[in-house]
Amino acid sequence: MALKAIVKCDPSVISGDSLVLRTRATTPGQPPKERVLYLADINAPRLGTSTRDDEPWAFEAREFLRSLAVGKEITFVTSHSLPPNDDVPRDIGSAEVGGVDLTSELLRNGWAKLKDSKREPTEEDLKKKELENEAKSANKGLWNPQGQPARTVHHSMPTDSQAFVNEWKGKALEGIVEQVRDGTTLRIRLFMPSGDHQIVNIALAGVKSPRVSSKPGESSEQWGEDAKFFTEYRLLQRFVRVHILSLPSLTAVPFQSSATFTPASATIFIGTVLHPVGNVAEFLVAAGLARVVDWHAGMLSSSGGMERLRAAERAAKEKKAFLYANAPPIVSKSNGLTSTGQARVFDATVVRIWSGDQISVLEKDTEKERRLQLSSTRGPKLSDPRQAFYAHEAREFLRKKLIGKHVKVSVDFIRPREGEFEERECCTVRYGGHNANIAEQLIEKGLAGVVRHKRDDEDRSPDYDKLMAAEQNALGEGRGIHSGKEIPPPKQPLNISETSSRANQFLNGFKRLGRIPAVVEFVAAGSRFKIYLPKDNQTLTLVLGGIRAPRTARNSSEKSEPYGTEAFEFATRRYMQRDVEFEVETTDKTGGFIGSLYINKTENVAITLIREGLATVHSYSADSLPWVKQLYDAEAEAKAAKRNIWADFDEEAEKALQAQAQATESEPLKTEYLDVIISDVRTRNGFSFSVQILNTEGIASLEKLMRDFSLHHQSPVVPPPSFVPKGGDLVSAKFSDGSWYRAKIRRASPIKKEAEVTFIDYGNQDTVPFANIRPLDPKFRSLPGQAHDARLSFVKLADLDSDYGNEAVDRFRALCEGRKLIANIDHKEGSLMHLRLIDPSDPATQDDPTTCINADLVREGLASVDRKGCKYLQSYPQMIQKLKDSVQIAKRERAGMFEFGDVEEDEL
């Protein structure tokens, strides 16, 4: 039995003879129901699917009916009901739009055919037949003898998805929305310029609506049906303009552990769909029926799309619409203070680059150092071999851009302490005249990635969308870590200061080069720096010559000298990671280079430290420097201003002490003859030697100790598992003769597992593997070391690099080494003794008390008078005369250094 009804609804068209009707919503918050109406008595060509092609004229027939009905109110009458499909009622009947019968219009224009009927034709049937005959006679629609235009309809997604995106990215394509799967997923027929049709699935860029059920018995997410209806009502079977932007999963971002790779053939594209009224994605978000998808920001930010979506999101949150009903209120962040009482917005100077996403700055107003994390930014990991190269590049990029520069800092949020990670201020850092965001530049270079925040996580960079756009550009261009190239990690720099012998190999080369460009990699103390040479991939230790800065504690058990910490902090903040130049003069006994350091071409670091009152002039080494006057002037300035070290300086008291010291130094020491034996002669880092004093109880005690020491080491001594030798430790060490001796660690290398040691009872120095080093048993610690460092009084041997250097050392060994001698202590310089060595077997010593090996070496032309190093010489007039006579003899006989008569001897 036929039922009649008049219903207002919005239809969509399945084919040229079928409509989907949706009644007006009657219950608030619930989308209206759907039903399908098949027009009675006619057949239209069927549209194809992925398994079959379109029938001829199917698209044109559907388009004719679509243009008549879509978006308009219709009146329909059902004549027969069919079994429902997925709970959607299906009816056969007739329909009118604005009083126009759809069946008659289809027949009149040739877009449908009458079905064969077995019943007697009615008057209505005859009218329809007449309309069909008129269309045939006029060659309309299906009856066009020339057939439909040639076209291919691709119902499946393109096989090579990436190629399709590359070809059409950034270009507008016209299309018609064939299906709305959920609020943000559409199936669209694209009208390609070639005339073909391409059916594609499009996910709206930047937004995601709740899921709609696709299986019987499965429920949709809350508001999912509403979002689907919202989009259907506005777009279904409407003409749209489509911009394809990307595949659903871009090439994996190496910084994100959750990234996935895109298959060759994708099932969906990401793009924008524009109706003449606007972008439906923005309306969806504003209505509270879709959320913003952060990781699409890179596709939309450049066109302002993401900014509009954010504005729509804010509007939905303010209205608390649908998805945002429980959203927390939007709180604008203040420019005042953080929860810890520190400024949220401040000017600062960058003093250190920790990694590709962390820096330290010095706040301008408070002079306080703050360590900052770049907001929403994640740098490559140095610990990951695949990222190590880029981690180094990111750090270097920040160093060149920021170190020592003025920046503007905005604290965006505080990341709380979590596990091993300390609390960190996350900030936006801008620099330069254009207030450029350094994080954005870093990401655009492919040297950092963007953190994927959780939904509704407001703790993020205010420029988050710009950061995502920068990452998208880096991905598209294949820059940095997105290039796909696996570059090996940087090689470990060669430490040329590891040993004194290695340092000496480079000394002459550095002297010839003069000023050498480098980077301060680390500040060990106020006047001690670790320098990196990028060109040669080398590091060295540089000690500033001519000055002495207070020492800082090397561990918790030590105590820094006064102003040692201040000197260290000043040098760190001013010179750490800066581009510098350095010059080398000599090396020290540990492999460090002694020289000068310059920043900005003109600033001499030693002079600056002296002027700031954070170091003092070391006159012994400063007097030979070209800028010695500047050092003394700077020190005088610091004293006058009472800066740091000189805070309690009393000029009058200082003058009195100097006068007293000069008077004391002008007096010779009391004659003190000692029986000694030269226990070791060294030529590394210049000539030096050690002695043992024989006429003391110490030697007898040493003999007993060595007997016990030997017995102690006859049985294997296993070191504690955690034992690692370090500088300054007293240990037992095996010498090259296979015996164990007491020693002191001068320097240890955990990497090479070896240490440089000094054997404290004999003065020898050697490099010993960790395997041959043991902790010194407490019972062997009470006796002081029996070797004493010494030098020759009044004279210095020929320079080791000169023609007579080796001959001078050999002669000294022949005269002194291993022999019992008599020594007089003429001067003491700390623990270093200045000795006059006397051979007791020389008969001349009976008649002339000034006869000594020191003068003999001068007479043989193998040593010269050392007026500079022995300022006490004037206190020994008899020795002055003896040395003058020795010089005259050497010149007369053209001995040694005086062979060619061109040596200028120091004035006496």
Short mmCIF file of N, CA and C in Angstrom, two decimals, residues 87-220:
data_model
loop_
_atom_site.label_atom_id
_atom_site.label_comp_id
_atom_site.label_asym_id
_atom_site.label_seq_id
_atom_site.Cartn_x
_atom_site.Cartn_y
_atom_site.Cartn_z
N ASP A 87 20.13 -0.01 8.93
CA ASP A 87 19.16 0.80 9.66
C ASP A 87 18.78 2.09 8.93
N VAL A 88 19.12 2.21 7.66
CA VAL A 88 18.72 3.37 6.87
C VAL A 88 17.51 2.98 6.04
N PRO A 89 16.34 3.62 6.26
CA PRO A 89 15.13 3.26 5.49
C PRO A 89 15.34 3.51 3.99
N ARG A 90 14.71 2.64 3.16
CA ARG A 90 14.80 2.80 1.71
C ARG A 90 13.38 2.77 1.13
N ASP A 91 13.10 3.73 0.25
CA ASP A 91 11.76 3.84 -0.32
C ASP A 91 11.86 4.03 -1.84
N ILE A 92 10.76 3.65 -2.51
CA ILE A 92 10.58 3.96 -3.93
C ILE A 92 9.44 4.95 -4.01
N GLY A 93 9.62 6.01 -4.81
CA GLY A 93 8.56 7.00 -4.88
C GLY A 93 8.88 8.10 -5.86
N SER A 94 8.23 9.24 -5.66
CA SER A 94 8.42 10.41 -6.52
C SER A 94 8.77 11.59 -5.66
N ALA A 95 9.35 12.62 -6.31
CA ALA A 95 9.79 13.79 -5.55
C ALA A 95 9.68 15.03 -6.42
N GLU A 96 9.44 16.17 -5.73
CA GLU A 96 9.35 17.45 -6.41
C GLU A 96 10.26 18.45 -5.71
N VAL A 97 10.82 19.34 -6.50
CA VAL A 97 11.61 20.46 -5.97
C VAL A 97 11.00 21.73 -6.54
N GLY A 98 10.43 22.54 -5.66
CA GLY A 98 9.82 23.77 -6.13
C GLY A 98 8.69 23.52 -7.10
N GLY A 99 7.95 22.44 -6.93
CA GLY A 99 6.84 22.11 -7.80
C GLY A 99 7.23 21.42 -9.09
N VAL A 100 8.53 21.16 -9.28
CA VAL A 100 9.01 20.49 -10.49
C VAL A 100 9.23 19.03 -10.18
N ASP A 101 8.59 18.14 -10.96
CA ASP A 101 8.73 16.70 -10.76
C ASP A 101 10.10 16.25 -11.28
N LEU A 102 10.88 15.61 -10.43
CA LEU A 102 12.25 15.23 -10.79
C LEU A 102 12.26 14.17 -11.86
N THR A 103 11.34 13.20 -11.79
CA THR A 103 11.31 12.13 -12.79
C THR A 103 11.06 12.70 -14.19
N SER A 104 10.08 13.60 -14.29
CA SER A 104 9.75 14.19 -15.59
C SER A 104 10.93 14.98 -16.15
N GLU A 105 11.65 15.72 -15.26
CA GLU A 105 12.78 16.53 -15.73
C GLU A 105 13.92 15.64 -16.24
N LEU A 106 14.13 14.54 -15.57
CA LEU A 106 15.17 13.61 -16.02
C LEU A 106 14.83 13.04 -17.39
N LEU A 107 13.57 12.63 -17.58
CA LEU A 107 13.17 12.06 -18.87
C LEU A 107 13.21 13.11 -19.97
N ARG A 108 12.73 14.32 -19.64
CA ARG A 108 12.67 15.39 -20.63
C ARG A 108 14.07 15.74 -21.16
N ASN A 109 15.08 15.63 -20.29
CA ASN A 109 16.45 16.01 -20.69
C ASN A 109 17.30 14.80 -21.08
N GLY A 110 16.69 13.63 -21.11
CA GLY A 110 17.36 12.46 -21.63
C GLY A 110 18.34 11.82 -20.67
N TRP A 111 18.18 12.06 -19.36
CA TRP A 111 19.15 11.51 -18.40
C TRP A 111 18.63 10.28 -17.68
N ALA A 112 17.51 9.74 -18.15
CA ALA A 112 16.99 8.49 -17.57
C ALA A 112 16.12 7.81 -18.63
N LYS A 113 15.94 6.52 -18.40
CA LYS A 113 15.09 5.72 -19.29
C LYS A 113 13.95 5.14 -18.48
N LEU A 114 12.80 5.01 -19.16
CA LEU A 114 11.66 4.37 -18.49
C LEU A 114 11.89 2.87 -18.37
N LYS A 115 11.46 2.35 -17.23
CA LYS A 115 11.53 0.90 -17.05
C LYS A 115 10.40 0.24 -17.84
N ASP A 116 10.65 -0.98 -18.28
CA ASP A 116 9.57 -1.76 -18.92
C ASP A 116 8.52 -2.11 -17.87
N SER A 117 7.25 -1.91 -18.22
CA SER A 117 6.17 -2.17 -17.26
C SER A 117 5.21 -3.20 -17.83
N LYS A 118 4.76 -4.13 -17.01
CA LYS A 118 3.85 -5.18 -17.44
C LYS A 118 2.38 -4.77 -17.25
N ARG A 119 2.18 -3.70 -16.50
CA ARG A 119 0.80 -3.27 -16.27
C ARG A 119 0.31 -2.40 -17.43
N GLU A 120 -0.97 -2.20 -17.45
CA GLU A 120 -1.55 -1.34 -18.46
C GLU A 120 -1.09 0.09 -18.21
N PRO A 121 -0.60 0.78 -19.25
CA PRO A 121 -0.10 2.14 -19.04
C PRO A 121 -1.20 3.09 -18.61
N THR A 122 -0.88 3.88 -17.65
CA THR A 122 -1.81 4.91 -17.19
C THR A 122 -1.54 6.19 -17.97
N GLU A 123 -2.38 7.18 -17.70
CA GLU A 123 -2.19 8.48 -18.37
C GLU A 123 -0.83 9.08 -17.99
N GLU A 124 -0.44 8.86 -16.71
CA GLU A 124 0.86 9.39 -16.24
C GLU A 124 2.00 8.68 -16.95
N ASP A 125 1.82 7.35 -17.16
CA ASP A 125 2.86 6.59 -17.87
C ASP A 125 3.02 7.09 -19.30
N LEU A 126 1.91 7.40 -19.95
CA LEU A 126 1.97 7.87 -21.34
C LEU A 126 2.68 9.22 -21.44
N LYS A 127 2.42 10.07 -20.45
CA LYS A 127 3.11 11.37 -20.44
C LYS A 127 4.63 11.19 -20.31
N LYS A 128 5.03 10.26 -19.46
CA LYS A 128 6.46 10.01 -19.27
C LYS A 128 7.08 9.45 -20.54
N LYS A 129 6.30 8.56 -21.20
CA LYS A 129 6.81 7.97 -22.45
C LYS A 129 6.98 9.04 -23.51
N GLU A 130 6.05 9.96 -23.54
CA GLU A 130 6.12 11.05 -24.52
C GLU A 130 7.36 11.91 -24.25
N LEU A 131 7.65 12.17 -22.95
CA LEU A 131 8.84 12.96 -22.60
C LEU A 131 10.12 12.25 -23.04
N GLU A 132 10.14 10.91 -22.86
CA GLU A 132 11.31 10.13 -23.27
C GLU A 132 11.50 10.21 -24.77
N ASN A 133 10.38 10.11 -25.55
CA ASN A 133 10.46 10.15 -27.01
C ASN A 133 10.95 11.52 -27.49
N GLU A 134 10.53 12.58 -26.82
CA GLU A 134 10.97 13.91 -27.19
C GLU A 134 12.50 14.03 -27.02
N ALA A 135 13.01 13.47 -25.91
CA ALA A 135 14.45 13.51 -25.66
C ALA A 135 15.21 12.72 -26.71
N LYS A 136 14.61 11.56 -27.12
CA LYS A 136 15.27 10.76 -28.15
C LYS A 136 15.34 11.54 -29.46
N SER A 137 14.21 12.17 -29.83
CA SER A 137 14.17 12.90 -31.08
C SER A 137 15.17 14.06 -31.07
N ALA A 138 15.37 14.66 -29.91
CA ALA A 138 16.28 15.82 -29.82
C ALA A 138 17.72 15.39 -29.54
N ASN A 139 17.97 14.08 -29.49
CA ASN A 139 19.32 13.57 -29.21
C ASN A 139 19.89 14.13 -27.90
N LYS A 140 19.03 14.20 -26.90
CA LYS A 140 19.48 14.74 -25.62
C LYS A 140 20.02 13.63 -24.71
N GLY A 141 20.96 14.05 -23.86
CA GLY A 141 21.44 13.18 -22.80
C GLY A 141 21.94 11.83 -23.27
N LEU A 142 21.30 10.78 -22.74
CA LEU A 142 21.73 9.42 -23.06
C LEU A 142 21.56 9.10 -24.53
N TRP A 143 20.67 9.87 -25.20
CA TRP A 143 20.34 9.57 -26.60
C TRP A 143 21.26 10.29 -27.58
N ASN A 144 22.29 10.93 -27.09
CA ASN A 144 23.25 11.62 -27.96
C ASN A 144 24.01 10.58 -28.78
N PRO A 145 23.86 10.59 -30.13
CA PRO A 145 24.50 9.54 -30.94
C PRO A 145 26.02 9.57 -30.91
N GLN A 146 26.62 10.71 -30.55
CA GLN A 146 28.09 10.81 -30.53
C GLN A 146 28.70 10.20 -29.27
N GLY A 147 27.88 9.83 -28.31
CA GLY A 147 28.40 9.21 -27.09
C GLY A 147 28.99 10.24 -26.13
N GLN A 148 29.27 9.80 -24.93
CA GLN A 148 29.76 10.71 -23.90
C GLN A 148 31.22 11.10 -24.16
N PRO A 149 31.69 12.24 -23.61
CA PRO A 149 33.10 12.64 -23.77
C PRO A 149 34.01 11.56 -23.22
N ALA A 150 35.16 11.37 -23.89
CA ALA A 150 36.13 10.36 -23.45
C ALA A 150 36.77 10.79 -22.14
N ARG A 151 36.73 9.92 -21.17
CA ARG A 151 37.39 10.20 -19.89
C ARG A 151 37.63 8.88 -19.17
N THR A 152 38.61 8.92 -18.30
CA THR A 152 38.88 7.77 -17.43
C THR A 152 38.60 8.20 -16.00
N VAL A 153 37.87 7.37 -15.29
CA VAL A 153 37.57 7.65 -13.89
C VAL A 153 38.39 6.69 -13.03
N HIS A 154 39.28 7.26 -12.20
CA HIS A 154 40.14 6.45 -11.31
C HIS A 154 39.48 6.43 -9.93
N HIS A 155 38.88 5.30 -9.62
CA HIS A 155 38.17 5.19 -8.35
C HIS A 155 39.10 4.87 -7.18
N SER A 156 40.30 4.39 -7.49
CA SER A 156 41.26 4.06 -6.43
C SER A 156 42.28 5.18 -6.30
N MET A 157 42.87 5.28 -5.12
CA MET A 157 43.91 6.29 -4.88
C MET A 157 45.08 6.06 -5.83
N PRO A 158 45.83 7.12 -6.17
CA PRO A 158 46.99 6.96 -7.05
C PRO A 158 47.98 5.95 -6.51
N THR A 159 48.53 5.15 -7.41
CA THR A 159 49.48 4.11 -6.98
C THR A 159 50.72 4.73 -6.38
N ASP A 160 51.30 5.72 -7.06
CA ASP A 160 52.49 6.40 -6.54
C ASP A 160 52.03 7.68 -5.85
N SER A 161 51.74 7.56 -4.56
CA SER A 161 51.15 8.67 -3.82
C SER A 161 52.09 9.87 -3.75
N GLN A 162 53.38 9.59 -3.50
CA GLN A 162 54.32 10.69 -3.34
C GLN A 162 54.47 11.47 -4.65
N ALA A 163 54.50 10.76 -5.77
CA ALA A 163 54.62 11.44 -7.05
C ALA A 163 53.40 12.32 -7.31
N PHE A 164 52.21 11.83 -6.94
CA PHE A 164 50.99 12.62 -7.12
C PHE A 164 51.04 13.90 -6.28
N VAL A 165 51.50 13.75 -5.02
CA VAL A 165 51.62 14.92 -4.15
C VAL A 165 52.63 15.90 -4.72
N ASN A 166 53.77 15.39 -5.17
CA ASN A 166 54.80 16.27 -5.72
C ASN A 166 54.29 17.03 -6.94
N GLU A 167 53.45 16.38 -7.75
CA GLU A 167 52.97 17.02 -8.98
C GLU A 167 51.94 18.10 -8.69
N TRP A 168 51.05 17.85 -7.71
CA TRP A 168 49.93 18.76 -7.52
C TRP A 168 50.01 19.60 -6.25
N LYS A 169 51.08 19.42 -5.49
CA LYS A 169 51.21 20.21 -4.26
C LYS A 169 51.27 21.70 -4.59
N GLY A 170 50.48 22.47 -3.88
CA GLY A 170 50.47 23.91 -4.09
C GLY A 170 49.58 24.36 -5.23
N LYS A 171 48.94 23.42 -5.95
CA LYS A 171 48.07 23.77 -7.06
C LYS A 171 46.61 23.49 -6.68
N ALA A 172 45.73 24.35 -7.15
CA ALA A 172 44.31 24.19 -6.83
C ALA A 172 43.66 23.24 -7.84
N LEU A 173 42.87 22.29 -7.33
CA LEU A 173 42.13 21.36 -8.17
C LEU A 173 40.65 21.48 -7.84
N GLU A 174 39.81 21.55 -8.88
CA GLU A 174 38.37 21.60 -8.66
C GLU A 174 37.86 20.18 -8.42
N GLY A 175 36.82 20.09 -7.63
CA GLY A 175 36.27 18.76 -7.35
C GLY A 175 34.89 18.85 -6.75
N ILE A 176 34.35 17.70 -6.49
CA ILE A 176 33.02 17.62 -5.88
C ILE A 176 33.10 16.59 -4.76
N VAL A 177 32.51 16.91 -3.61
CA VAL A 177 32.55 16.02 -2.45
C VAL A 177 31.56 14.88 -2.66
N GLU A 178 32.07 13.67 -2.75
CA GLU A 178 31.23 12.50 -2.99
C GLU A 178 30.73 11.87 -1.70
N GLN A 179 31.55 11.96 -0.65
CA GLN A 179 31.18 11.28 0.60
C GLN A 179 31.86 11.98 1.76
N VAL A 180 31.17 12.03 2.89
CA VAL A 180 31.74 12.54 4.14
C VAL A 180 31.81 11.37 5.11
N ARG A 181 33.03 10.92 5.39
CA ARG A 181 33.17 9.75 6.27
C ARG A 181 33.10 10.14 7.74
N ASP A 182 33.68 11.26 8.07
CA ASP A 182 33.50 11.87 9.38
C ASP A 182 33.72 13.37 9.18
N GLY A 183 33.68 14.10 10.26
CA GLY A 183 33.72 15.55 10.11
C GLY A 183 34.91 16.08 9.35
N THR A 184 36.05 15.35 9.36
CA THR A 184 37.27 15.87 8.74
C THR A 184 37.86 14.92 7.69
N THR A 185 37.10 13.91 7.28
CA THR A 185 37.58 12.98 6.26
C THR A 185 36.57 12.92 5.12
N LEU A 186 37.02 13.27 3.92
CA LEU A 186 36.13 13.38 2.77
C LEU A 186 36.63 12.51 1.62
N ARG A 187 35.67 12.08 0.81
CA ARG A 187 36.00 11.41 -0.45
C ARG A 187 35.57 12.36 -1.55
N ILE A 188 36.52 12.75 -2.40
CA ILE A 188 36.29 13.83 -3.36
C ILE A 188 36.64 13.36 -4.77
N ARG A 189 35.78 13.75 -5.72
CA ARG A 189 36.06 13.50 -7.14
C ARG A 189 36.76 14.74 -7.68
N LEU A 190 38.04 14.57 -8.05
CA LEU A 190 38.82 15.67 -8.60
C LEU A 190 38.68 15.70 -10.11
N PHE A 191 38.47 16.90 -10.66
CA PHE A 191 38.40 17.07 -12.10
C PHE A 191 39.79 17.47 -12.59
N MET A 192 40.51 16.49 -13.14
CA MET A 192 41.89 16.72 -13.54
C MET A 192 41.92 17.54 -14.84
N PRO A 193 42.97 18.32 -15.04
CA PRO A 193 43.06 19.13 -16.26
C PRO A 193 42.99 18.30 -17.53
N SER A 194 43.37 17.03 -17.47
CA SER A 194 43.34 16.17 -18.66
C SER A 194 41.92 15.76 -19.04
N GLY A 195 40.95 16.03 -18.17
CA GLY A 195 39.58 15.61 -18.40
C GLY A 195 39.21 14.37 -17.63
N ASP A 196 40.21 13.64 -17.10
CA ASP A 196 39.93 12.46 -16.30
C ASP A 196 39.42 12.87 -14.93
N HIS A 197 38.82 11.90 -14.22
CA HIS A 197 38.36 12.10 -12.85
C HIS A 197 39.22 11.22 -11.94
N GLN A 198 39.68 11.80 -10.82
CA GLN A 198 40.46 11.05 -9.83
C GLN A 198 39.74 11.13 -8.50
N ILE A 199 39.32 9.96 -7.99
CA ILE A 199 38.69 9.91 -6.68
C ILE A 199 39.79 9.81 -5.62
N VAL A 200 39.77 10.71 -4.63
CA VAL A 200 40.78 10.69 -3.57
C VAL A 200 40.11 10.83 -2.22
N ASN A 201 40.78 10.34 -1.22
CA ASN A 201 40.37 10.55 0.17
C ASN A 201 41.20 11.70 0.74
N ILE A 202 40.56 12.65 1.37
CA ILE A 202 41.23 13.82 1.90
C ILE A 202 40.95 13.95 3.39
N ALA A 203 42.00 14.08 4.17
CA ALA A 203 41.87 14.45 5.59
C ALA A 203 42.13 15.94 5.68
N LEU A 204 41.21 16.66 6.30
CA LEU A 204 41.36 18.11 6.39
C LEU A 204 42.60 18.47 7.21
N ALA A 205 43.46 19.29 6.64
CA ALA A 205 44.71 19.66 7.30
C ALA A 205 44.45 20.50 8.53
N GLY A 206 45.18 20.18 9.60
CA GLY A 206 45.15 21.00 10.81
C GLY A 206 44.06 20.67 11.79
N VAL A 207 43.14 19.75 11.44
CA VAL A 207 42.03 19.48 12.35
C VAL A 207 41.73 17.98 12.38
N LYS A 208 41.07 17.56 13.46
CA LYS A 208 40.63 16.18 13.60
C LYS A 208 39.34 16.17 14.40
N SER A 209 38.30 15.57 13.80
CA SER A 209 37.01 15.48 14.49
C SER A 209 36.90 14.12 15.17
N PRO A 210 35.95 13.95 16.09
CA PRO A 210 35.76 12.64 16.73
C PRO A 210 35.41 11.56 15.70
N ARG A 211 35.79 10.35 16.02
CA ARG A 211 35.60 9.22 15.11
C ARG A 211 34.12 8.86 15.00
N VAL A 212 33.74 8.45 13.78
CA VAL A 212 32.37 7.96 13.52
C VAL A 212 32.44 6.46 13.28
N SER A 213 31.49 5.71 13.85
CA SER A 213 31.52 4.26 13.71
C SER A 213 31.37 3.86 12.25
N SER A 214 32.09 2.83 11.86
CA SER A 214 32.03 2.32 10.49
C SER A 214 31.54 0.89 10.43
N LYS A 215 31.31 0.29 11.59
CA LYS A 215 30.89 -1.11 11.65
C LYS A 215 29.58 -1.22 12.43
N PRO A 216 28.73 -2.18 12.07
CA PRO A 216 27.47 -2.38 12.83
C PRO A 216 27.77 -2.69 14.29
N GLY A 217 27.04 -2.08 15.17
CA GLY A 217 27.20 -2.35 16.59
C GLY A 217 28.30 -1.53 17.24
N GLU A 218 29.06 -0.81 16.46
CA GLU A 218 30.15 0.01 17.00
C GLU A 218 29.63 1.41 17.23
N SER A 219 29.94 1.97 18.38
CA SER A 219 29.44 3.31 18.69
C SER A 219 30.45 4.37 18.26
N SER A 220 29.94 5.51 17.89
CA SER A 220 30.78 6.65 17.51
C SER A 220 31.26 7.37 18.77
#
